[in-house]
Coordinates of C-alpha atoms in Angstrom, one line a residue:
Chain A
M26 CA -28.4 9.4 -17.0
N27 CA -26.7 9.1 -20.6
Y28 CA -29.4 10.5 -22.7
P29 CA -29.3 9.7 -26.5
S30 CA -30.2 12.9 -27.5
R31 CA -29.5 16.9 -26.2
L32 CA -32.7 18.2 -27.3
I33 CA -34.5 15.3 -24.8
E34 CA -32.0 16.0 -22.4
D35 CA -33.2 19.6 -22.6
A36 CA -36.8 18.5 -22.7
V37 CA -37.0 16.3 -19.8
S38 CA -34.8 18.9 -17.4
E39 CA -37.5 21.5 -18.2
I40 CA -40.6 18.9 -17.9
S41 CA -39.2 17.8 -14.5
R42 CA -38.9 21.4 -13.1
L43 CA -42.6 21.3 -13.1
P44 CA -43.8 20.4 -9.4
G45 CA -44.5 16.4 -8.7
I46 CA -42.5 15.0 -12.0
G47 CA -39.3 13.7 -11.4
K48 CA -37.3 12.4 -14.5
K49 CA -38.3 9.1 -14.7
T50 CA -41.7 10.6 -15.6
A51 CA -40.6 13.6 -17.6
L52 CA -38.7 11.2 -19.9
R53 CA -42.0 8.8 -19.9
L54 CA -44.0 12.2 -21.2
A55 CA -41.2 13.4 -23.5
L56 CA -41.2 9.9 -25.2
H57 CA -45.1 9.9 -25.3
L58 CA -44.9 13.2 -27.2
L59 CA -42.4 11.9 -29.7
K60 CA -44.6 8.5 -30.6
R61 CA -47.4 11.1 -31.4
D62 CA -48.5 13.6 -34.4
E63 CA -45.9 16.6 -34.1
Q64 CA -49.6 19.1 -33.7
Q65 CA -50.1 17.2 -30.3
T66 CA -46.7 18.8 -29.1
R67 CA -47.1 22.1 -31.1
G68 CA -50.7 22.9 -29.4
L69 CA -49.1 21.6 -26.0
S70 CA -46.3 24.3 -26.7
E71 CA -48.6 26.8 -27.9
A72 CA -51.0 26.7 -25.5
L73 CA -48.7 26.6 -22.4
L74 CA -47.1 30.2 -23.8
K75 CA -50.2 31.8 -24.8
M76 CA -51.4 30.8 -21.4
R77 CA -48.5 32.1 -19.4
T78 CA -48.1 35.5 -21.6
Q79 CA -51.6 37.0 -22.4
T80 CA -53.7 36.0 -19.4
C81 CA -53.6 38.4 -16.4
Y82 CA -55.5 39.4 -12.9
C83 CA -58.7 40.6 -12.5
V84 CA -58.3 44.2 -11.2
K85 CA -61.4 43.6 -8.9
C86 CA -60.8 40.4 -7.5
H87 CA -57.2 39.2 -8.8
N88 CA -58.9 35.8 -9.9
I89 CA -56.7 34.7 -13.5
S90 CA -58.8 36.0 -16.1
D91 CA -58.3 36.8 -20.2
E92 CA -59.6 40.8 -19.9
A93 CA -59.1 43.4 -16.9
L94 CA -62.7 42.1 -15.5
C95 CA -63.1 38.7 -15.1
N96 CA -66.2 36.9 -16.1
I97 CA -67.6 36.5 -12.4
C98 CA -67.1 40.1 -11.3
K99 CA -68.7 40.8 -15.3
N100 CA -71.7 39.3 -14.7
P101 CA -74.5 41.3 -13.4
K102 CA -76.6 38.3 -12.2
R103 CA -73.8 38.0 -9.1
D104 CA -74.8 39.4 -5.6
T105 CA -72.5 41.9 -4.9
S106 CA -72.8 42.6 -1.5
I107 CA -70.7 39.1 -0.7
I108 CA -67.7 38.6 -1.1
C109 CA -65.8 34.9 -0.4
V110 CA -62.1 35.5 0.3
V111 CA -59.9 32.4 -0.9
V112 CA -56.4 31.7 -1.6
D113 CA -56.4 31.0 -5.3
T114 CA -58.0 30.0 -8.1
R115 CA -58.6 26.5 -7.8
D116 CA -60.6 27.2 -4.7
V117 CA -62.8 29.7 -7.1
L118 CA -62.9 26.7 -9.0
A119 CA -64.2 24.3 -6.3
I120 CA -66.9 26.9 -4.6
E121 CA -68.1 27.0 -8.6
A122 CA -68.5 23.1 -8.7
T123 CA -71.1 23.4 -5.9
S124 CA -73.4 25.9 -7.1
Q125 CA -73.8 27.1 -3.9
F126 CA -72.6 31.0 -3.8
K127 CA -74.1 33.5 -5.9
G128 CA -71.6 36.6 -4.3
L129 CA -68.2 37.4 -6.0
Y130 CA -64.7 36.6 -5.0
H131 CA -61.5 37.8 -3.4
V132 CA -58.3 36.1 -4.6
L133 CA -55.8 36.3 -1.8
G134 CA -52.9 35.0 -4.2
G135 CA -51.3 32.6 -1.1
I136 CA -51.7 32.9 2.5
I137 CA -49.5 34.2 5.6
S138 CA -46.7 31.6 6.1
P139 CA -43.6 32.6 8.4
L140 CA -42.2 29.4 7.4
E141 CA -42.2 30.4 3.8
G142 CA -41.7 33.9 4.2
I143 CA -45.5 34.7 3.3
G144 CA -46.5 37.6 5.4
P145 CA -50.0 40.2 5.0
S146 CA -48.1 42.4 2.5
D147 CA -47.4 39.7 -0.1
L148 CA -51.5 39.3 -0.3
N149 CA -54.0 41.0 -2.1
I150 CA -55.6 42.0 1.5
D151 CA -55.5 45.8 1.2
S152 CA -57.4 45.7 -2.0
L153 CA -60.0 43.9 -0.3
L154 CA -60.2 46.3 2.4
K155 CA -60.2 48.8 -0.4
R156 CA -62.8 47.2 -2.5
I157 CA -65.1 47.3 0.8
E158 CA -64.4 51.1 1.8
E159 CA -64.9 52.4 -1.5
A160 CA -67.9 50.1 -2.9
P161 CA -71.0 52.1 -4.4
A162 CA -73.7 53.0 -2.3
D163 CA -76.1 50.5 -4.2
E164 CA -72.9 47.7 -4.0
R165 CA -71.9 48.2 -0.7
V166 CA -70.5 44.8 0.7
Q167 CA -72.9 43.1 3.9
E168 CA -70.7 39.9 4.6
I169 CA -67.0 38.8 3.8
I170 CA -67.2 34.3 4.0
L171 CA -63.6 33.3 4.5
A172 CA -62.9 30.1 2.9
L173 CA -59.8 29.2 3.8
S174 CA -58.4 25.8 4.6
P175 CA -58.4 24.8 8.2
T176 CA -54.4 24.1 8.8
M177 CA -52.0 26.4 10.8
E178 CA -51.5 29.2 7.9
G179 CA -55.4 29.0 7.1
D180 CA -56.2 30.2 10.6
T181 CA -53.5 32.3 10.9
T182 CA -54.5 34.6 7.8
A183 CA -58.4 34.2 9.0
F184 CA -57.4 35.7 12.4
Y185 CA -55.4 38.7 10.3
L186 CA -58.4 39.1 8.4
Q187 CA -60.8 39.3 11.1
K188 CA -59.0 42.0 12.5
K189 CA -58.6 44.3 9.7
L190 CA -62.3 43.7 8.8
K191 CA -63.5 44.7 11.9
P192 CA -63.5 48.5 11.7
S193 CA -65.4 48.2 8.7
E194 CA -68.2 46.6 10.6
V195 CA -69.1 44.1 7.8
K196 CA -70.7 40.6 8.8
V197 CA -67.2 37.9 8.8
S198 CA -68.3 34.4 8.6
T199 CA -65.8 31.2 7.7
I200 CA -67.1 27.9 6.2
A201 CA -68.7 25.3 8.7
R202 CA -65.8 22.9 9.8
G203 CA -67.6 19.3 10.3
I204 CA -68.1 15.8 9.7
P205 CA -67.8 15.8 5.7
I206 CA -70.8 14.2 4.0
G207 CA -70.1 10.4 3.7
G208 CA -67.6 10.5 6.5
D209 CA -67.9 8.5 9.2
L210 CA -68.0 9.4 13.0
E211 CA -66.0 6.7 14.8
Y212 CA -63.0 8.0 12.0
A213 CA -63.4 11.6 12.8
D214 CA -60.4 13.0 14.7
E215 CA -61.2 14.8 17.9
I216 CA -60.9 18.5 16.6
T217 CA -63.5 18.2 14.0
L218 CA -65.8 16.2 15.9
G219 CA -65.5 18.7 18.6
R220 CA -65.9 21.4 16.3
S221 CA -69.1 19.4 14.7
I222 CA -70.6 19.5 18.1
V223 CA -70.0 23.2 19.4
S224 CA -71.2 24.5 15.6
R225 CA -74.0 22.3 16.2
V226 CA -76.7 23.5 13.3
A227 CA -80.6 23.8 14.7
Y228 CA -83.0 21.6 12.8
D229 CA -85.6 24.3 11.1
Chain B
M10 CA -65.3 22.7 -14.8
N11 CA -66.1 26.6 -15.5
Y12 CA -62.2 28.0 -15.9
P13 CA -61.8 31.1 -15.4
S14 CA -60.2 32.1 -18.7
R15 CA -60.2 30.0 -21.8
L16 CA -56.4 30.7 -22.5
I17 CA -55.9 28.4 -19.1
E18 CA -58.6 26.1 -20.3
D19 CA -57.0 25.4 -23.5
A20 CA -53.6 24.7 -21.7
V21 CA -55.1 22.1 -18.8
S22 CA -57.0 20.4 -21.8
E23 CA -53.5 20.2 -24.0
I24 CA -51.7 19.3 -20.6
S25 CA -54.2 16.5 -19.6
R26 CA -53.6 14.7 -23.0
L27 CA -50.5 13.7 -21.6
P28 CA -50.7 9.9 -20.2
G29 CA -51.3 10.1 -16.1
I30 CA -52.3 13.7 -16.1
G31 CA -56.1 14.5 -15.2
K32 CA -57.7 17.8 -15.1
K33 CA -56.7 18.0 -11.5
T34 CA -53.0 17.8 -11.7
A35 CA -52.7 19.4 -15.2
L36 CA -54.7 22.5 -13.8
R37 CA -51.9 22.4 -10.9
L38 CA -49.4 22.7 -13.1
A39 CA -50.7 25.2 -14.9
L40 CA -51.2 27.6 -12.4
H41 CA -47.6 26.6 -11.0
L42 CA -46.0 28.2 -14.3
L43 CA -48.2 31.2 -14.2
K44 CA -46.4 31.6 -10.9
R45 CA -43.0 31.3 -12.2
D46 CA -40.9 33.8 -14.0
E47 CA -42.4 34.0 -17.8
Q48 CA -38.8 32.3 -18.5
Q49 CA -39.9 28.9 -17.4
T50 CA -42.5 28.5 -19.3
R51 CA -41.0 30.0 -22.4
G52 CA -38.1 27.4 -21.6
L53 CA -40.5 24.5 -21.4
S54 CA -42.6 25.2 -24.6
E55 CA -39.5 25.6 -27.1
A56 CA -37.7 22.6 -25.3
L57 CA -40.5 20.5 -26.2
L58 CA -41.5 21.8 -29.8
K59 CA -37.7 21.6 -30.2
M60 CA -37.7 18.0 -29.5
R61 CA -40.4 17.1 -31.7
T62 CA -39.7 18.8 -34.7
Q63 CA -36.1 18.1 -34.0
T64 CA -34.6 14.5 -33.0
C65 CA -34.9 11.6 -35.4
Y66 CA -34.1 7.9 -35.0
C67 CA -30.9 6.2 -35.6
V68 CA -30.9 4.8 -39.6
K69 CA -28.8 2.1 -38.1
C70 CA -30.1 1.0 -34.4
H71 CA -33.6 3.2 -34.5
N72 CA -32.7 4.7 -31.5
I73 CA -33.8 8.3 -31.0
S74 CA -30.8 10.4 -31.9
D75 CA -30.0 14.4 -32.9
E76 CA -27.9 13.1 -35.8
A77 CA -28.3 10.3 -38.6
L78 CA -26.1 7.5 -36.5
C79 CA -26.6 7.5 -32.8
N80 CA -23.8 8.3 -30.3
I81 CA -23.7 4.8 -29.5
C82 CA -23.7 3.5 -32.9
K83 CA -21.0 5.9 -33.6
N84 CA -18.8 4.5 -30.9
P85 CA -15.7 2.9 -32.4
K86 CA -15.3 1.2 -28.5
R87 CA -18.8 -0.7 -28.3
D88 CA -18.4 -4.0 -29.7
T89 CA -20.6 -4.6 -32.9
S90 CA -20.6 -8.5 -32.5
I91 CA -23.3 -8.2 -29.7
I92 CA -26.7 -6.5 -30.4
C93 CA -28.7 -6.2 -27.4
V94 CA -33.0 -5.7 -28.8
V95 CA -35.3 -3.5 -26.7
V96 CA -38.7 -2.1 -26.6
D97 CA -38.2 1.8 -26.7
T98 CA -35.2 4.0 -25.6
R99 CA -36.0 3.8 -22.2
D100 CA -34.9 0.2 -21.9
V101 CA -31.8 1.3 -23.9
L102 CA -30.8 4.2 -20.9
A103 CA -31.9 1.5 -18.0
I104 CA -29.1 -0.9 -19.6
E105 CA -26.2 2.0 -20.1
A106 CA -26.9 3.0 -16.5
T107 CA -26.3 -0.8 -15.5
S108 CA -22.3 -0.1 -17.3
Q109 CA -22.4 -4.3 -18.3
F110 CA -23.4 -3.9 -21.7
K111 CA -20.6 -2.9 -24.4
G112 CA -22.3 -3.8 -27.4
L113 CA -25.1 -2.1 -29.6
Y114 CA -28.4 -1.8 -29.6
H115 CA -31.7 -2.2 -31.5
V116 CA -34.7 -0.6 -30.6
L117 CA -38.1 -2.5 -32.1
G118 CA -40.1 0.6 -31.1
G119 CA -42.7 -1.4 -29.7
I120 CA -43.8 -5.2 -28.9
I121 CA -46.0 -7.4 -30.6
S122 CA -49.5 -7.2 -29.2
P123 CA -52.5 -8.6 -30.9
L124 CA -55.0 -6.8 -28.4
E125 CA -53.5 -3.2 -29.3
G126 CA -53.1 -4.2 -33.4
I127 CA -49.5 -3.9 -32.7
G128 CA -48.2 -7.2 -35.2
P129 CA -44.4 -7.8 -36.5
S130 CA -44.3 -5.9 -39.5
D131 CA -45.1 -2.5 -37.3
L132 CA -41.9 -3.2 -35.3
N133 CA -38.2 -2.6 -36.2
I134 CA -37.3 -6.3 -37.0
D135 CA -36.8 -6.8 -40.6
S136 CA -34.4 -3.5 -40.4
L137 CA -32.8 -6.1 -37.6
L138 CA -32.8 -9.4 -39.9
K139 CA -31.3 -6.9 -42.7
R140 CA -28.5 -6.0 -40.5
I141 CA -27.3 -8.9 -39.6
E142 CA -27.1 -10.1 -43.0
E143 CA -25.6 -7.0 -44.3
A144 CA -22.8 -6.8 -41.6
P145 CA -19.4 -6.3 -43.2
A146 CA -16.6 -9.5 -42.6
D147 CA -15.3 -7.3 -39.7
E148 CA -18.5 -6.7 -37.9
R149 CA -19.7 -9.5 -38.1
V150 CA -22.9 -10.1 -35.4
Q151 CA -22.2 -13.4 -33.0
E152 CA -25.1 -12.7 -30.7
I153 CA -28.6 -11.3 -30.1
I154 CA -29.6 -10.7 -26.4
L155 CA -33.2 -10.2 -26.3
A156 CA -34.1 -7.9 -23.2
L157 CA -37.8 -7.8 -23.3
S158 CA -40.1 -7.6 -20.5
P159 CA -41.2 -11.3 -18.9
T160 CA -44.6 -10.5 -19.9
M161 CA -47.3 -12.3 -22.3
E162 CA -46.1 -9.3 -25.1
G163 CA -42.6 -9.6 -24.5
D164 CA -42.7 -13.5 -24.7
T165 CA -44.3 -13.6 -27.7
T166 CA -42.4 -11.1 -29.2
A167 CA -39.1 -13.3 -27.6
F168 CA -40.5 -16.2 -29.4
Y169 CA -41.0 -14.3 -32.7
L170 CA -37.9 -12.9 -32.9
Q171 CA -36.0 -16.6 -32.0
K172 CA -37.9 -17.9 -35.0
K173 CA -37.1 -15.2 -37.5
L174 CA -33.3 -15.4 -36.2
K175 CA -32.8 -19.1 -36.7
P176 CA -32.0 -19.2 -40.4
S177 CA -29.2 -16.7 -39.1
E178 CA -27.3 -18.9 -37.1
V179 CA -26.3 -16.2 -34.4
K180 CA -26.5 -17.1 -31.0
V181 CA -29.6 -15.8 -29.6
S182 CA -29.9 -15.3 -25.6
T183 CA -32.7 -13.4 -23.1
I184 CA -31.9 -12.0 -20.2
A185 CA -31.6 -13.7 -16.9
R186 CA -35.3 -14.0 -15.0
G187 CA -34.6 -14.8 -11.2
I188 CA -34.9 -13.1 -7.8
P189 CA -34.3 -9.3 -7.3
I190 CA -31.2 -8.6 -5.7
G191 CA -32.2 -7.4 -1.9
G192 CA -35.7 -9.7 -2.9
D193 CA -37.0 -12.1 -0.3
L194 CA -37.2 -15.6 -1.5
E195 CA -40.3 -15.8 0.8
Y196 CA -42.5 -13.1 -1.1
A197 CA -40.9 -14.2 -4.9
D198 CA -44.1 -15.8 -6.9
E199 CA -43.9 -19.3 -7.8
I200 CA -42.8 -18.7 -11.6
T201 CA -40.0 -16.4 -11.2
L202 CA -39.0 -18.6 -8.1
G203 CA -39.2 -21.7 -10.5
R204 CA -37.6 -20.1 -13.3
S205 CA -34.7 -19.0 -10.8
I206 CA -34.2 -23.0 -9.8
V207 CA -34.4 -24.0 -13.4
S208 CA -31.7 -21.4 -15.1
R209 CA -29.5 -21.9 -11.8
V210 CA -26.1 -20.7 -12.1
A211 CA -22.7 -22.8 -11.1
Y212 CA -20.2 -21.5 -8.7
D213 CA -17.0 -20.7 -10.7

């Protein structure tokens, strides 16, 4: 396309490098910013740069943080005996939103995927093992919950972690697979339905 | 949501002010930038700010431009006797991509919409009339093409422009409404099909 301004062209090209945003959407966003107050663009531009340059990863759980130790790891009310292993920050936010988990997290930073060339050494696995091993006596880890997606990559990663965690004699569990709340039995796939029968829960 | 970092929260809140981008997509984009090279975020941040602060509107046609006069208005090969009236820069790009129009443009900067409180005085209409009136003898405007969407607002704007342009005795036309190329007669709506019959074109 023959853009009317080189500056617009540059902006469109930078915006369309973001995932899921094509040239047409990028142009729509650029024209939107041009119509709005200059302060909005300035705010966006500064927030992006600040986020990229000033955030870091928590030295303990590898979640994104403003300081060396994240808010969750710093919180004395969290249960240090249970660690939930997740792929990234979005999973932490999703689980936090449920208010059902009061332990700590460990963010792997990815998932084992031979197709994308991501192996165990690219993930924060060694630091998880070290965390369990070096925990002080009053903060001993008793359970690791693997909260990974039930995909080929998720299952591979879970299998690898189980093997690695075996020697530590910590209890390892996984989040339940089953029929989602509001889901319809009739439309559930065979594997999910099968698993929901195998992992049935007894009424108290 | 309880973001792990105030800087991420700020970035997500700024990104989600863009049209069509919600909090979840904004977070996905922010995490994408965090994973990439710092240079990408810097490039995006700078391109947005430069675009917003350094582009201007062409003094003649009101299209976005890097200089006082845009590339199209400056081009001596363009036909100055014919002006195509459009709503915004995206329409200019779309028509330029067809390579079927060699005249000049006039960008209204919006469309008459009483619901959104946009009246004729908010658009670049006076400057269009002035452009026709004050054109030098060798650049006299002979035709105005109204390239507006066939919506309620587009039709209202077209009707208003026709009335305003009448005294100038310039020929006023509109882009053809009809069955799109590749479209199926069976699935065309009645109004489009009706118009395509009324505006039928004789074979040469």
